[in-house]
mmCIF file of C-alpha atoms in Angstrom:
data_model
loop_
_atom_site.group_PDB
_atom_site.id
_atom_site.type_symbol
_atom_site.label_atom_id
_atom_site.label_comp_id
_atom_site.label_asym_id
_atom_site.label_seq_id
_atom_site.Cartn_x
_atom_site.Cartn_y
_atom_site.Cartn_z
ATOM 1 C CA MET H 32 18.161 0.738 1.976
ATOM 2 C CA PRO H 33 17.620 -2.840 1.672
ATOM 3 C CA VAL H 34 14.764 -4.345 3.808
ATOM 4 C CA ALA H 35 14.415 -7.977 4.825
ATOM 5 C CA THR H 36 10.989 -9.553 5.602
ATOM 6 C CA PHE H 37 10.833 -12.763 7.735
ATOM 7 C CA PRO H 38 7.528 -13.967 8.520
ATOM 8 C CA LEU H 39 8.201 -15.604 11.645
ATOM 9 C CA GLY H 40 6.402 -17.319 14.606
ATOM 10 C CA PRO H 41 3.073 -18.835 15.211
ATOM 11 C CA LEU H 42 1.333 -15.695 13.857
ATOM 12 C CA GLN H 43 3.703 -15.390 10.886
ATOM 13 C CA THR H 44 4.348 -11.908 12.448
ATOM 14 C CA ASN H 45 6.291 -9.474 9.782
ATOM 15 C CA SER H 46 10.101 -9.340 11.377
ATOM 16 C CA TYR H 47 12.563 -7.058 9.459
ATOM 17 C CA LEU H 48 15.847 -6.426 9.130
ATOM 18 C CA ILE H 49 17.085 -2.851 7.428
ATOM 19 C CA HIS H 50 20.600 -1.891 6.588
ATOM 20 C CA ALA H 51 22.754 0.321 5.529
ATOM 21 C CA ASP H 52 26.663 -0.159 4.906
ATOM 22 C CA ASN H 53 27.486 -2.801 7.813
ATOM 23 C CA ARG H 54 24.814 -1.835 10.089
ATOM 24 C CA ALA H 55 21.225 -3.217 10.740
ATOM 25 C CA VAL H 56 18.316 -2.614 12.683
ATOM 26 C CA ALA H 57 15.357 -5.250 13.415
ATOM 27 C CA VAL H 58 11.942 -4.467 13.903
ATOM 28 C CA ASP H 59 10.120 -6.771 15.962
ATOM 29 C CA VAL H 60 11.121 -10.632 16.130
ATOM 30 C CA GLY H 61 7.887 -12.740 16.030
ATOM 31 C CA GLY H 62 9.758 -15.685 16.388
ATOM 32 C CA GLN H 63 12.835 -18.107 16.490
ATOM 33 C CA PRO H 64 15.215 -15.366 14.878
ATOM 34 C CA ALA H 65 17.529 -17.978 12.905
ATOM 35 C CA PRO H 66 16.982 -16.932 9.462
ATOM 36 C CA MET H 67 17.478 -13.172 10.602
ATOM 37 C CA LEU H 68 20.876 -14.469 12.129
ATOM 38 C CA ASP H 69 21.830 -16.321 9.064
ATOM 39 C CA TYR H 70 21.029 -12.764 7.071
ATOM 40 C CA LEU H 71 23.211 -10.842 9.029
ATOM 41 C CA ALA H 72 26.184 -13.382 8.920
ATOM 42 C CA GLU H 73 25.216 -13.516 4.999
ATOM 43 C CA TYR H 74 25.603 -10.022 4.564
ATOM 44 C CA ARG H 75 28.138 -9.531 7.493
ATOM 45 C CA LEU H 76 26.329 -7.109 9.090
ATOM 46 C CA SER H 77 26.327 -5.663 12.452
ATOM 47 C CA LEU H 78 23.011 -5.313 14.707
ATOM 48 C CA THR H 79 22.794 -2.193 16.424
ATOM 49 C CA ALA H 80 19.043 -1.966 17.580
ATOM 50 C CA ILE H 81 15.791 -4.145 17.934
ATOM 51 C CA CYS H 82 13.244 -1.806 17.935
ATOM 52 C CA LEU H 83 9.609 -2.839 18.776
ATOM 53 C CA THR H 84 6.634 -1.085 17.384
ATOM 54 C CA HIS H 85 4.130 -2.355 20.217
ATOM 55 C CA ARG H 86 4.449 -5.154 23.029
ATOM 56 C CA HIS H 87 2.332 -7.991 21.802
ATOM 57 C CA PHE H 88 3.340 -11.256 22.427
ATOM 58 C CA ASP H 89 3.752 -12.214 18.876
ATOM 59 C CA HIS H 90 6.021 -9.568 17.976
ATOM 60 C CA LEU H 91 8.242 -10.440 20.696
ATOM 61 C CA TYR H 92 8.659 -14.186 20.516
ATOM 62 C CA GLY H 93 12.430 -13.915 19.464
ATOM 63 C CA VAL H 94 13.610 -11.271 20.930
ATOM 64 C CA ALA H 95 15.381 -12.344 23.688
ATOM 65 C CA GLU H 96 17.205 -14.550 21.547
ATOM 66 C CA LEU H 97 18.369 -12.154 18.893
ATOM 67 C CA ALA H 98 19.338 -9.661 21.535
ATOM 68 C CA ALA H 99 21.488 -12.593 23.331
ATOM 69 C CA ALA H 100 22.891 -13.494 20.088
ATOM 70 C CA THR H 101 24.152 -9.874 18.819
ATOM 71 C CA ARG H 102 23.978 -8.039 22.317
ATOM 72 C CA ALA H 103 22.059 -5.194 20.470
ATOM 73 C CA PRO H 104 19.853 -2.762 22.763
ATOM 74 C CA VAL H 105 16.043 -3.469 22.284
ATOM 75 C CA TYR H 106 13.836 -0.210 22.554
ATOM 76 C CA ALA H 107 10.549 -0.691 23.036
ATOM 77 C CA PRO H 108 7.538 2.016 23.777
ATOM 78 C CA ALA H 109 6.927 3.245 27.370
ATOM 79 C CA GLY H 110 3.439 3.524 26.468
ATOM 80 C CA ASP H 111 2.970 -0.203 26.435
ATOM 81 C CA ASP H 112 4.845 -0.800 29.854
ATOM 82 C CA SER H 113 1.542 -1.569 31.484
ATOM 83 C CA LEU H 114 1.212 -4.700 28.877
ATOM 84 C CA ALA H 115 4.310 -6.527 30.161
ATOM 85 C CA GLU H 116 2.594 -8.527 32.437
ATOM 86 C CA THR H 117 -0.358 -9.291 30.815
ATOM 87 C CA GLU H 118 -1.113 -12.210 28.601
ATOM 88 C CA SER H 119 -1.574 -10.281 25.396
ATOM 89 C CA GLY H 120 2.279 -8.975 26.356
ATOM 90 C CA ARG H 121 3.826 -11.705 27.991
ATOM 91 C CA GLY H 122 2.048 -14.605 26.027
ATOM 92 C CA GLY H 123 -0.325 -17.515 27.235
ATOM 93 C CA ILE H 124 -3.056 -15.979 25.775
ATOM 94 C CA TRP H 125 -5.669 -18.375 23.762
ATOM 95 C CA GLY H 126 -2.996 -21.218 24.868
ATOM 96 C CA PHE H 127 -0.141 -19.661 22.802
ATOM 97 C CA PRO H 128 3.611 -19.886 24.589
ATOM 98 C CA GLN H 129 4.665 -17.185 27.101
ATOM 99 C CA VAL H 130 7.468 -14.676 25.564
ATOM 100 C CA THR H 131 11.127 -15.328 27.245
ATOM 101 C CA PRO H 132 11.678 -12.257 28.846
ATOM 102 C CA PHE H 133 14.252 -9.427 28.202
ATOM 103 C CA GLU H 134 15.622 -6.045 29.064
ATOM 104 C CA SER H 135 14.541 -2.675 27.084
ATOM 105 C CA LEU H 136 15.159 0.775 26.697
ATOM 106 C CA PRO H 137 12.284 3.495 26.328
ATOM 107 C CA MET H 138 11.892 4.049 22.621
ATOM 108 C CA PRO H 139 12.575 7.603 21.919
ATOM 109 C CA THR H 140 9.868 9.684 19.902
ATOM 110 C CA GLY H 141 10.380 12.016 17.342
ATOM 111 C CA GLU H 142 13.435 12.614 15.287
ATOM 112 C CA THR H 143 16.443 9.964 16.102
ATOM 113 C CA SER H 144 18.344 7.537 14.277
ATOM 114 C CA PHE H 145 18.955 3.792 14.351
ATOM 115 C CA GLY H 146 22.406 2.295 13.087
ATOM 116 C CA GLY H 147 23.130 5.816 11.464
ATOM 117 C CA MET H 148 19.969 5.484 9.480
ATOM 118 C CA GLY H 149 17.604 8.835 10.221
ATOM 119 C CA CYS H 150 14.131 7.933 11.781
ATOM 120 C CA ARG H 151 11.310 9.667 12.900
ATOM 121 C CA VAL H 152 9.338 7.530 15.470
ATOM 122 C CA LEU H 153 5.767 8.673 14.982
ATOM 123 C CA GLU H 154 3.211 7.836 17.840
ATOM 124 C CA THR H 155 0.454 5.945 16.405
ATOM 125 C CA PRO H 156 -1.571 4.238 19.666
ATOM 126 C CA GLY H 157 -4.694 2.624 19.432
ATOM 127 C CA HIS H 158 -3.809 -1.094 18.579
ATOM 128 C CA THR H 159 -2.049 -0.715 21.917
ATOM 129 C CA PRO H 160 -1.784 2.162 24.497
ATOM 130 C CA GLY H 161 1.801 3.384 23.425
ATOM 131 C CA GLY H 162 2.194 1.496 19.658
ATOM 132 C CA VAL H 163 4.770 3.471 17.323
ATOM 133 C CA SER H 164 5.548 3.619 13.750
ATOM 134 C CA LEU H 165 9.200 3.721 12.739
ATOM 135 C CA TYR H 166 9.141 6.509 9.503
ATOM 136 C CA PHE H 167 12.575 6.284 7.831
ATOM 137 C CA PRO H 168 12.054 9.762 5.356
ATOM 138 C CA ALA H 169 15.240 9.347 3.645
ATOM 139 C CA GLU H 170 14.046 5.925 2.366
ATOM 140 C CA SER H 171 10.400 6.432 1.878
ATOM 141 C CA LEU H 172 9.309 3.814 4.050
ATOM 142 C CA VAL H 173 7.807 3.507 7.272
ATOM 143 C CA PHE H 174 7.046 0.336 9.656
ATOM 144 C CA THR H 175 3.389 0.498 11.042
ATOM 145 C CA GLY H 176 3.181 -2.535 13.280
ATOM 146 C CA ASP H 177 -0.011 -3.525 13.602
ATOM 147 C CA ALA H 178 -1.544 -0.239 13.154
ATOM 148 C CA LEU H 179 -2.101 -0.169 9.326
ATOM 149 C CA PHE H 180 -2.447 -3.048 7.263
ATOM 150 C CA TYR H 181 -2.913 -3.957 3.576
ATOM 151 C CA ARG H 182 -6.561 -2.799 3.037
ATOM 152 C CA SER H 183 -7.250 -3.208 6.987
ATOM 153 C CA MET H 184 -5.932 -1.746 10.578
ATOM 154 C CA GLY H 185 -5.143 -3.192 13.568
ATOM 155 C CA ARG H 186 -7.979 -4.691 16.058
ATOM 156 C CA THR H 187 -8.700 -3.010 19.449
ATOM 157 C CA ASP H 188 -10.331 -5.455 21.390
ATOM 158 C CA PHE H 189 -7.176 -6.237 23.471
ATOM 159 C CA PRO H 190 -6.267 -4.778 26.649
ATOM 160 C CA GLY H 191 -5.769 -0.919 26.145
ATOM 161 C CA GLY H 192 -7.044 -0.797 22.386
ATOM 162 C CA ASP H 193 -9.192 1.949 21.480
ATOM 163 C CA HIS H 194 -10.477 2.249 18.120
ATOM 164 C CA ALA H 195 -11.043 6.117 17.775
ATOM 165 C CA THR H 196 -7.689 6.369 19.041
ATOM 166 C CA LEU H 197 -6.546 3.905 16.243
ATOM 167 C CA LEU H 198 -8.520 5.907 13.811
ATOM 168 C CA ARG H 199 -6.644 9.371 14.435
ATOM 169 C CA SER H 200 -3.506 7.757 14.971
ATOM 170 C CA ILE H 201 -3.845 6.330 11.409
ATOM 171 C CA ASN H 202 -5.231 9.939 9.806
ATOM 172 C CA ASP H 203 -3.343 12.378 11.807
ATOM 173 C CA ALA H 204 0.278 10.380 11.674
ATOM 174 C CA LEU H 205 0.485 8.042 8.942
ATOM 175 C CA PHE H 206 -1.971 9.551 6.163
ATOM 176 C CA ALA H 207 -0.031 12.703 6.779
ATOM 177 C CA LEU H 208 3.093 10.684 5.020
ATOM 178 C CA PRO H 209 3.610 11.438 1.476
ATOM 179 C CA PRO H 210 1.872 9.074 -0.781
ATOM 180 C CA GLU H 211 4.980 7.290 -2.121
ATOM 181 C CA THR H 212 5.945 5.856 1.363
ATOM 182 C CA VAL H 213 6.126 2.244 1.326
ATOM 183 C CA VAL H 214 4.053 0.642 4.409
ATOM 184 C CA TYR H 215 5.714 -2.211 5.814
ATOM 185 C CA PRO H 216 3.138 -3.853 8.117
ATOM 186 C CA GLY H 217 3.084 -6.261 11.168
ATOM 187 C CA HIS H 218 1.263 -9.057 8.864
ATOM 188 C CA GLY H 219 0.649 -9.363 5.504
ATOM 189 C CA PRO H 220 2.007 -7.363 2.369
ATOM 190 C CA ALA H 221 3.916 -4.355 1.917
ATOM 191 C CA THR H 222 1.360 -1.401 0.591
ATOM 192 C CA THR H 223 1.761 2.488 0.525
ATOM 193 C CA ILE H 224 0.523 5.289 2.162
ATOM 194 C CA GLY H 225 -1.192 6.887 -0.766
ATOM 195 C CA ASP H 226 -3.039 3.273 -1.962
ATOM 196 C CA GLU H 227 -4.318 2.930 1.564
ATOM 197 C CA ARG H 228 -5.736 6.571 1.596
ATOM 198 C CA LYS H 229 -7.750 5.506 -1.617
ATOM 199 C CA ASN H 230 -8.459 1.998 -1.042
ATOM 200 C CA ASN H 231 -8.913 1.287 2.299
ATOM 201 C CA PRO H 232 -12.023 0.221 3.116
ATOM 202 C CA PHE H 233 -12.012 1.958 6.818
ATOM 203 C CA CYS H 234 -10.935 5.569 4.794
ATOM 204 C CA GLY H 235 -14.538 6.956 5.626
ATOM 205 C CA GLU H 236 -13.915 6.227 9.265
ATOM 206 C CA PHE H 237 -10.657 7.788 9.084
ATOM 207 C CA ARG H 238 -11.436 11.042 7.424
ATOM 208 C CA ALA H 239 -14.886 11.155 9.576
#
């Protein structure tokens, strides 16, 4: 399953398109989605869903525009609904622009599918109260949002963040995945579950 990465917006948020056959799914949309729309047109793909790993402003800037252009439904974690009207959710914090409002449906949890691709929605709170990671077992890849990064983990000093909860999420949900699983994070380069188990500097905390 091809994965196209687009660092978008003021914080260069990794925004993704994954696709099989002629159907695509977007994961987070951190800025103006013109490159994503160009990609969809070039490969003649129909966008079937926009999936959000969490409701922080830097992952949302292009959601409204992409949804309007493609008519794809937006799925957002229900556990993050409390952030929708905060500065960390709608923008404005630290002088960043506000997010254009958009309609969304509750993100399912557990086994589901998007665009005909089997997906396991993992609950990985801690960076936000309702953050999720999207695991595609047939393709051995997971989109972790801002829960797990290359050699790092998400910050927990925003409203609703909790350090101990995020450690449990990483250890119990993400580090339980097969070691060859490719990790596509919300910022920075891709990595693998096995590599992070061995080399992430927070590993001592994960195993505590």
